[in-house]
Steps between C-alpha positions, in 0.01 A plus 500: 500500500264812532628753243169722453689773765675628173196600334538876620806550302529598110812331437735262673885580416770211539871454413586267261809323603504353860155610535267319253768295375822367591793693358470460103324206551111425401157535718400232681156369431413556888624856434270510228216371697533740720531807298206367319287470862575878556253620204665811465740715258788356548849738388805322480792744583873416347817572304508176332442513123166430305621171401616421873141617614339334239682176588482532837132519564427240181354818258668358180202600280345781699497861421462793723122541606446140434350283786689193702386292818189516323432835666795750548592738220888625507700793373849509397645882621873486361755740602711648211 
């Protein structure tokens, strides 16, 4: 799959649930794979919980600003 077309953008943006992941459920590995082709800033947009995130995309030890898919960096923007 050709994925360099994304290249012009800063920042992809994608849903959580029913978007990168099956409701509540974890990522795939193929899902991983494929964010991981993209080679871009990746923001994950949702009103799960940290823990949910964090569970959800398999970031049990990361912190904010920390690397995963051995490229991507991610944020955490909570709304209070």
């Amino acid at each position: 799959m050709n994925l360099n077309k994304t290249k012009k953008y800063q920042h992809l943006f994608f849903d959580l649930d029913n978007t990168l992941t099956r409701s509540r459920s974890p990522i795939t590995s193929k899902m991983r794979e494929r964010l991981q082709a993209l080679e871009q800033d990746i923001v994950v947009i949702t009103g799960a919980s940290l823990e949910q995130l964090r569970s959800q995309l398999r970031l049990f030890n990361l912190k904010e600003g920390q690397t995963f898919f051995n490229s991507l960096t991610y944020s955490i923007l909570l709304n209070f």
